[in-house]
Coordinates of C-alpha atoms in Angstrom, one line a residue:
M11 CA -49.4 23.3 -42.1
F12 CA -47.8 20.6 -39.9
H13 CA -44.9 21.3 -37.6
P14 CA -43.7 18.7 -35.1
S15 CA -43.1 19.9 -31.6
A16 CA -42.1 23.4 -32.7
S17 CA -43.7 26.6 -33.9
R18 CA -44.3 26.7 -37.7
T19 CA -41.8 29.5 -38.2
G20 CA -39.4 27.7 -36.1
R21 CA -39.4 24.3 -37.5
T22 CA -36.4 22.9 -39.4
V23 CA -36.5 21.2 -42.7
A24 CA -35.1 17.7 -43.2
G25 CA -31.9 17.5 -45.1
L26 CA -30.5 15.0 -47.6
T27 CA -29.8 12.7 -44.8
A28 CA -33.5 12.6 -43.9
F29 CA -34.3 12.0 -47.6
A30 CA -32.0 8.9 -47.4
A31 CA -33.4 7.8 -44.1
C32 CA -37.0 8.1 -45.4
S33 CA -36.0 6.1 -48.5
V34 CA -35.6 3.0 -46.3
G35 CA -38.5 3.8 -44.1
L36 CA -36.4 5.3 -41.2
V37 CA -38.2 8.3 -39.7
A38 CA -37.7 9.9 -36.3
A39 CA -40.2 9.5 -33.5
T40 CA -41.6 12.8 -32.9
G41 CA -45.0 14.6 -33.1
P42 CA -46.8 17.8 -33.1
A43 CA -47.4 19.6 -29.9
S44 CA -51.0 19.9 -28.7
A45 CA -52.9 22.2 -26.2
A46 CA -54.1 21.2 -22.9
P47 CA -57.3 19.0 -22.9
D48 CA -60.6 20.8 -23.0
P49 CA -63.1 17.8 -22.7
A50 CA -66.2 20.1 -22.7
R51 CA -65.3 21.1 -26.3
A52 CA -64.5 17.6 -27.6
P53 CA -67.5 15.5 -27.5
L54 CA -67.1 12.1 -29.2
A55 CA -69.4 11.6 -32.2
P56 CA -70.1 8.6 -34.4
R57 CA -68.0 7.7 -37.3
T58 CA -68.8 9.3 -40.6
A59 CA -71.5 7.1 -42.2
E60 CA -71.2 8.5 -45.7
P61 CA -67.8 9.3 -47.4
Y62 CA -67.5 13.1 -48.2
P63 CA -68.8 14.0 -51.6
H64 CA -66.6 13.3 -54.4
L65 CA -65.7 16.9 -55.4
A66 CA -62.0 16.5 -56.8
P67 CA -62.1 14.0 -59.8
T68 CA -58.6 15.3 -60.6
P69 CA -55.9 16.7 -58.3
P70 CA -56.8 20.2 -57.2
M71 CA -54.7 23.0 -58.7
G72 CA -54.4 26.6 -57.6
W73 CA -52.4 29.0 -55.3
N74 CA -51.9 29.4 -51.5
N75 CA -50.1 32.0 -49.8
W76 CA -48.5 30.2 -46.9
S77 CA -45.1 29.1 -48.0
Y78 CA -44.2 32.5 -49.6
Y79 CA -46.1 35.0 -47.5
M80 CA -46.9 33.1 -44.2
C81 CA -48.9 35.6 -42.2
D82 CA -47.9 38.7 -44.3
I83 CA -51.1 38.8 -46.1
N84 CA -54.0 41.2 -46.8
E85 CA -56.7 41.6 -49.4
K86 CA -54.3 43.3 -51.9
V87 CA -51.7 40.5 -51.7
I88 CA -54.4 37.8 -52.3
L89 CA -56.0 39.8 -55.2
D90 CA -52.8 40.6 -56.9
N91 CA -51.8 37.1 -57.0
A92 CA -55.2 36.0 -58.2
R93 CA -55.0 38.6 -61.0
A94 CA -51.5 37.2 -61.9
L95 CA -53.1 33.7 -62.2
V96 CA -55.3 35.0 -64.8
R97 CA -52.9 37.4 -66.6
T98 CA -50.3 34.6 -67.0
D99 CA -52.9 32.1 -68.3
L100 CA -52.2 29.8 -65.4
A101 CA -55.9 29.9 -64.4
R102 CA -56.9 28.8 -67.8
K103 CA -54.4 25.9 -67.5
G104 CA -56.2 24.7 -64.3
Y105 CA -54.7 26.7 -61.4
N106 CA -58.1 28.0 -60.4
T107 CA -58.4 28.0 -56.7
V108 CA -57.0 30.7 -54.5
T109 CA -56.8 29.7 -50.9
V110 CA -56.2 32.1 -48.0
D111 CA -54.2 30.3 -45.3
D112 CA -53.7 31.0 -41.6
C113 CA -53.8 34.4 -40.0
W114 CA -56.8 35.8 -42.0
M115 CA -59.1 35.8 -38.9
A116 CA -59.4 38.3 -36.1
K117 CA -58.0 36.9 -32.8
Q118 CA -61.4 36.8 -31.2
R119 CA -64.8 35.4 -32.6
G120 CA -67.7 37.8 -32.8
P121 CA -70.6 38.3 -30.4
E122 CA -72.4 35.3 -31.7
G123 CA -69.4 33.1 -31.7
E124 CA -68.8 33.7 -35.4
L125 CA -65.4 33.9 -37.2
L126 CA -64.3 37.4 -38.2
A127 CA -61.9 38.6 -40.8
D128 CA -59.0 40.6 -39.4
P129 CA -60.2 44.1 -40.1
A130 CA -56.8 45.6 -41.0
R131 CA -55.8 42.8 -43.4
F132 CA -59.3 42.3 -44.9
P133 CA -61.3 45.5 -44.5
H134 CA -64.1 44.5 -46.9
G135 CA -64.4 41.0 -45.3
M136 CA -64.2 37.5 -46.7
A137 CA -67.5 37.4 -48.6
H138 CA -66.3 40.4 -50.5
L139 CA -62.9 38.6 -51.3
G140 CA -64.8 35.6 -52.6
R141 CA -66.9 37.7 -54.8
Q142 CA -63.8 39.2 -56.4
L143 CA -62.2 35.9 -57.0
H144 CA -65.4 34.5 -58.5
A145 CA -65.7 37.6 -60.7
M146 CA -62.3 36.5 -62.1
G147 CA -63.5 33.1 -62.8
L148 CA -61.7 31.7 -59.9
K149 CA -62.6 29.6 -56.8
F150 CA -62.4 30.7 -53.3
G151 CA -60.4 28.6 -50.7
I152 CA -60.2 29.3 -46.9
Y153 CA -58.0 28.0 -44.1
A154 CA -59.4 26.7 -40.8
D155 CA -58.3 24.3 -37.9
V156 CA -60.2 21.5 -36.1
G157 CA -58.4 22.3 -32.9
T158 CA -59.0 25.0 -30.2
H159 CA -56.7 27.4 -32.2
T160 CA -55.0 27.6 -35.6
C161 CA -51.2 26.9 -35.8
E162 CA -50.7 30.7 -35.5
K163 CA -53.1 31.0 -32.5
Y164 CA -56.2 32.3 -34.2
P165 CA -59.6 30.8 -33.3
G166 CA -60.0 27.1 -34.1
S167 CA -63.2 25.4 -35.2
M168 CA -63.5 22.9 -32.4
G169 CA -67.0 23.4 -30.9
H170 CA -68.0 25.5 -33.8
F171 CA -68.0 23.1 -36.8
R172 CA -71.6 23.7 -37.9
Q173 CA -71.4 27.4 -37.3
D174 CA -68.1 27.8 -39.2
A175 CA -69.3 25.5 -42.1
E176 CA -72.4 27.5 -42.6
L177 CA -70.5 30.8 -42.5
F178 CA -68.1 29.5 -45.2
A179 CA -71.0 28.4 -47.2
S180 CA -72.6 31.7 -46.9
W181 CA -69.4 33.3 -48.2
K182 CA -69.5 31.1 -51.2
V183 CA -66.3 29.3 -50.3
D184 CA -65.3 26.5 -52.7
Y185 CA -62.4 24.7 -50.9
V186 CA -61.6 24.3 -47.1
K187 CA -58.2 23.4 -45.9
A188 CA -58.5 22.2 -42.2
D189 CA -55.3 21.9 -40.2
G190 CA -54.9 20.1 -36.8
C191 CA -52.8 22.2 -34.5
N192 CA -53.8 22.5 -30.9
V193 CA -56.0 19.4 -30.7
P194 CA -56.4 18.2 -27.1
T195 CA -56.9 14.5 -26.8
A196 CA -60.4 13.8 -25.4
P197 CA -60.5 11.9 -22.0
G198 CA -60.8 8.1 -22.6
S199 CA -59.8 8.5 -26.2
T200 CA -56.6 8.0 -28.2
K201 CA -55.0 10.8 -30.2
E202 CA -56.1 9.0 -33.3
Q203 CA -59.9 8.7 -32.1
T204 CA -59.8 12.3 -31.2
Y205 CA -58.5 13.4 -34.6
R206 CA -60.9 11.2 -36.4
D207 CA -63.8 12.5 -34.4
L208 CA -63.0 16.1 -35.0
Y209 CA -62.3 15.9 -38.7
G210 CA -65.5 13.7 -39.0
Q211 CA -67.4 16.5 -37.3
M212 CA -66.1 19.0 -39.7
S213 CA -66.7 16.8 -42.7
R214 CA -70.3 16.3 -41.8
A215 CA -70.9 19.9 -41.1
L216 CA -69.4 21.0 -44.5
A217 CA -71.4 18.3 -46.3
A218 CA -74.7 19.4 -44.5
T219 CA -74.4 23.0 -45.9
G220 CA -75.3 21.5 -49.3
R221 CA -72.6 23.8 -50.9
P222 CA -69.8 21.7 -52.7
M223 CA -66.6 22.6 -50.8
T224 CA -63.5 20.5 -51.6
F225 CA -62.2 19.4 -48.2
S226 CA -58.4 19.2 -47.6
V227 CA -57.6 17.2 -44.4
S228 CA -54.3 17.7 -42.6
A229 CA -54.7 14.8 -40.1
P230 CA -52.1 12.3 -41.5
A231 CA -49.3 14.9 -41.2
Y232 CA -49.8 14.7 -37.4
F233 CA -49.2 11.0 -37.5
Q234 CA -46.3 10.6 -39.8
F235 CA -43.9 9.9 -37.0
D236 CA -46.3 7.7 -34.8
G237 CA -45.5 4.5 -36.7
R238 CA -46.3 3.3 -40.3
P239 CA -49.4 1.2 -39.5
L240 CA -51.1 4.1 -37.5
W241 CA -50.0 6.7 -40.1
H242 CA -51.5 4.6 -42.9
R243 CA -54.6 3.9 -41.0
V244 CA -55.2 7.7 -40.5
I245 CA -54.7 8.2 -44.3
G246 CA -57.3 5.6 -44.9
W247 CA -60.0 7.4 -42.9
S248 CA -58.9 10.8 -44.2
A249 CA -59.9 9.5 -47.6
D250 CA -63.5 9.2 -46.2
V251 CA -63.9 12.4 -44.6
G252 CA -62.3 14.6 -47.3
N253 CA -61.0 14.8 -50.9
L254 CA -57.3 15.1 -50.3
W255 CA -54.9 15.1 -47.3
R256 CA -51.6 16.4 -46.2
G257 CA -49.3 13.4 -45.6
G258 CA -46.4 14.9 -43.7
R259 CA -44.0 17.8 -43.1
D260 CA -44.5 21.1 -44.7
V261 CA -42.4 22.0 -47.8
A262 CA -39.9 24.8 -46.9
L263 CA -40.8 28.5 -46.6
E264 CA -39.6 31.4 -48.9
K265 CA -37.2 32.7 -46.2
Q266 CA -35.3 29.4 -46.0
S267 CA -32.3 28.8 -48.1
P268 CA -32.3 27.2 -51.6
A269 CA -30.6 24.2 -50.1
Q270 CA -33.3 23.7 -47.4
K271 CA -35.9 24.2 -50.1
W272 CA -34.4 21.4 -52.3
S273 CA -34.0 19.1 -49.2
S274 CA -37.6 19.6 -48.3
I275 CA -38.7 18.8 -51.8
L276 CA -36.7 15.6 -51.7
Y277 CA -38.1 14.7 -48.4
N278 CA -41.7 15.2 -49.3
F279 CA -41.2 13.4 -52.5
T280 CA -39.8 10.4 -50.8
Y281 CA -42.5 10.0 -48.1
N282 CA -45.3 10.6 -50.6
S283 CA -43.9 8.3 -53.3
G284 CA -44.3 5.6 -50.9
L285 CA -48.1 6.1 -50.4
A286 CA -49.3 5.2 -53.9
D287 CA -51.3 2.2 -52.7
L288 CA -53.3 4.5 -50.3
Q289 CA -54.5 6.9 -52.9
R290 CA -57.4 6.3 -55.3
P291 CA -59.0 8.3 -58.1
G292 CA -60.6 11.4 -56.5
R293 CA -58.9 11.0 -53.2
W294 CA -55.4 12.4 -53.3
N295 CA -52.1 12.3 -51.4
D296 CA -50.9 15.9 -50.9
P297 CA -47.1 16.5 -50.5
D298 CA -47.6 20.2 -50.2
F299 CA -46.9 23.2 -52.4
L300 CA -44.9 23.8 -55.5
L301 CA -42.1 26.3 -54.9
A302 CA -41.4 27.3 -58.6
G303 CA -41.0 31.0 -58.6
D304 CA -38.8 33.5 -56.8
S305 CA -37.3 30.8 -54.4
G306 CA -33.7 30.3 -55.3
L307 CA -34.2 27.0 -57.0
T308 CA -32.6 26.2 -60.2
T309 CA -34.7 25.6 -63.3
D310 CA -33.9 21.9 -63.1
E311 CA -35.0 21.8 -59.4
M312 CA -38.2 23.5 -60.4
R313 CA -38.9 21.1 -63.3
S314 CA -38.1 18.2 -61.0
Q315 CA -40.6 19.2 -58.5
M316 CA -43.3 19.8 -61.1
A317 CA -42.5 16.5 -62.8
L318 CA -42.5 14.4 -59.6
W319 CA -45.6 16.0 -58.3
A320 CA -47.3 15.2 -61.6
M321 CA -46.2 11.7 -61.6
M322 CA -47.6 11.3 -58.1
A323 CA -51.1 12.8 -59.2
A324 CA -50.5 15.3 -56.4
P325 CA -52.4 18.6 -56.1
L326 CA -50.5 21.3 -58.0
I327 CA -50.8 24.4 -55.6
S328 CA -48.2 27.1 -56.1
S329 CA -47.0 29.1 -53.2
T330 CA -44.9 32.1 -54.4
D331 CA -45.3 35.7 -55.6
L332 CA -47.0 35.2 -58.8
T333 CA -46.7 38.9 -59.6
K334 CA -42.9 38.5 -59.9
L335 CA -43.0 35.0 -61.8
S336 CA -39.8 34.5 -63.8
G337 CA -40.0 33.2 -67.4
A338 CA -38.5 29.9 -66.2
A339 CA -41.0 29.5 -63.3
L340 CA -44.0 30.3 -65.6
E341 CA -42.7 27.8 -68.2
V342 CA -42.4 25.1 -65.4
L343 CA -45.9 25.8 -63.9
G344 CA -47.6 26.2 -67.3
N345 CA -46.2 23.2 -69.0
K346 CA -49.5 21.8 -70.4
E347 CA -48.1 18.4 -71.1
V348 CA -46.8 17.9 -67.7
I349 CA -50.1 19.2 -66.3
A350 CA -51.8 16.6 -68.3
V351 CA -49.9 13.9 -66.7
D352 CA -51.0 15.1 -63.2
Q353 CA -54.5 15.7 -64.4
D354 CA -54.9 12.4 -66.3
P355 CA -58.5 11.2 -65.8
L356 CA -57.2 7.7 -65.0
G357 CA -56.3 9.3 -61.6
V358 CA -53.5 6.8 -60.6
Q359 CA -50.5 7.9 -58.7
G360 CA -47.3 6.6 -60.3
K361 CA -45.0 4.3 -58.5
V362 CA -41.3 3.9 -58.1
V363 CA -40.2 1.1 -60.4
R364 CA -36.4 1.5 -59.7
Q365 CA -34.5 3.2 -56.9
E366 CA -30.8 3.6 -56.0
T367 CA -28.8 6.1 -54.1
G368 CA -29.2 9.4 -55.8
M369 CA -31.8 8.2 -58.5
A370 CA -35.4 7.1 -58.9
V371 CA -37.5 5.9 -61.9
L372 CA -41.2 6.4 -61.7
S373 CA -43.9 5.1 -64.0
K374 CA -47.5 6.1 -64.1
P375 CA -50.3 4.6 -66.3
L376 CA -52.4 7.1 -68.4
H377 CA -56.0 6.8 -69.6
N378 CA -55.1 6.2 -73.4
G379 CA -52.7 3.3 -72.6
D380 CA -49.5 5.5 -72.7
R381 CA -47.2 5.6 -69.7
A382 CA -45.5 8.6 -68.1
V383 CA -41.9 7.7 -67.1
A384 CA -39.7 10.0 -65.0
L385 CA -35.9 9.5 -64.8
F386 CA -34.9 11.5 -61.6
N387 CA -31.4 12.4 -60.7
S388 CA -31.5 13.4 -57.0
G389 CA -27.7 13.3 -56.7
N390 CA -25.1 16.1 -57.2
T391 CA -23.3 14.8 -60.3
P392 CA -24.5 14.1 -63.8
R393 CA -25.5 10.5 -64.5
T394 CA -27.1 8.3 -67.2
L395 CA -30.5 6.9 -66.1
S396 CA -32.5 4.1 -67.7
T397 CA -35.2 1.4 -67.4
T398 CA -37.0 -0.8 -69.8
A399 CA -40.4 -0.6 -71.3
K400 CA -41.2 -4.0 -69.5
D401 CA -40.1 -2.7 -66.1
A402 CA -42.2 0.5 -66.7
G403 CA -45.3 -1.6 -67.2
L404 CA -45.6 -1.1 -70.9
P405 CA -47.0 -4.0 -73.2
D406 CA -44.7 -5.8 -75.7
A407 CA -44.4 -3.8 -78.9
G408 CA -42.1 -3.6 -81.8
S409 CA -41.0 -0.1 -80.9
Y410 CA -41.8 2.8 -78.3
R411 CA -42.3 6.5 -79.0
L412 CA -40.8 8.6 -76.4
R413 CA -41.9 12.3 -76.1
E414 CA -39.7 14.3 -73.5
L415 CA -42.1 16.7 -72.0
H416 CA -39.9 19.5 -71.2
S417 CA -38.2 19.9 -74.7
G418 CA -40.8 18.2 -76.8
R419 CA -38.2 16.1 -78.4
I420 CA -39.4 12.7 -79.8
T421 CA -37.3 9.7 -80.1
N422 CA -38.0 6.0 -80.7
S423 CA -36.8 3.0 -78.9
G424 CA -36.8 -0.7 -79.1
G425 CA -37.5 -1.1 -75.4
E426 CA -35.0 1.0 -73.4
I427 CA -36.1 4.2 -71.8
A428 CA -33.0 6.2 -71.0
A429 CA -31.4 9.7 -70.7
K430 CA -27.6 10.3 -70.8
N431 CA -25.9 13.0 -68.5
V432 CA -28.9 14.0 -66.7
P433 CA -27.9 17.1 -64.7
P434 CA -27.9 17.1 -61.0
H435 CA -31.3 17.4 -59.4
A436 CA -33.0 17.2 -62.8
T437 CA -35.7 14.9 -64.0
V438 CA -36.3 13.7 -67.6
L439 CA -40.0 13.2 -68.1
Y440 CA -41.2 11.0 -71.0
R441 CA -44.7 10.1 -72.3
V442 CA -44.2 6.7 -73.8
T443 CA -46.4 5.1 -76.5
A444 CA -46.2 1.5 -77.5
R445 CA -46.3 1.3 -81.3

């Protein structure tokens, strides 16, 4: 969870003005705070020789507690949401990884330097939690930090990478999310070199266990405001050390207003949509969690986030109270045709092919030769949106079949891909077949 120069709970969410600024590549120069240097715990190590194992051929899907619950978690909260994944059929549709975020640990390591579960929150321990999740047919994800402490000041993994990796493997963990709070810059090294070394150490430690643990890297989020060349370079090596990476700011928290949530979705969409050339199949840009649920978002806004994340081949990781999921939110999260766009085996992130103030058009190639085309009205008034089959990258054809993936409605076109009176904050998502 990235939070520039402020505590996670105190960070502000960028508004629509930030969305517009990011559209033209203008971002403020700021960065995350770091702890005081501790050179004894930050030895430099050689660059990762082998890329991290290829463990995520399609974007990961699942649930994480952070945006909704933050630190208000315990064994019951996690397992109740896991059961809801199964009960709602979301698990069967691909949402199969349950990740426990920050605050699961005790404040101090054990007598052998080992991480311990908070005994009040998780009285049966994390191995027990993992067994419960596996018994439901789900995967077990856990949070760590490469710094001295996590973002919420629990023990970090710096100086304990091998020990923590072996512990996670013994707990049968399937997915590790490693944050980058409280990282002291090593003497004689740059900030980038330090982050690269620490994430490299964790990557090698996880791989050395022999247990396949999908590795989510947060390093790029801590460089989003350090200049585009450096940010992109960090994304480049993140794709060597892990399977997916957080690119920038956190999406909004449950306690924030609906307007703040929508602004954060716009902001994260905008920065992530510009990173398509840095993604490759099996190595995923991650613009953070899906907010569909008890969040104050409209149905159109929930559908837009889901459609845009699917177009960007982003991980689909819900962060809400799944035990109270509305029918509209369940329809959004469970839309099999939209999920299929995200999980398409070609593994290509869609690109923006047209963008103006208040609108964007994205096109994504699919493995069978179809194209997914999204017409996104980010503005506050209804408008007609359009592109052409040629501009969307489709081959010449006598006609085109357009299937709208929210309603299932099918139309035919001679070459125009359009939607009239698209509501504010709504997205029309087509699967287009040349005929």
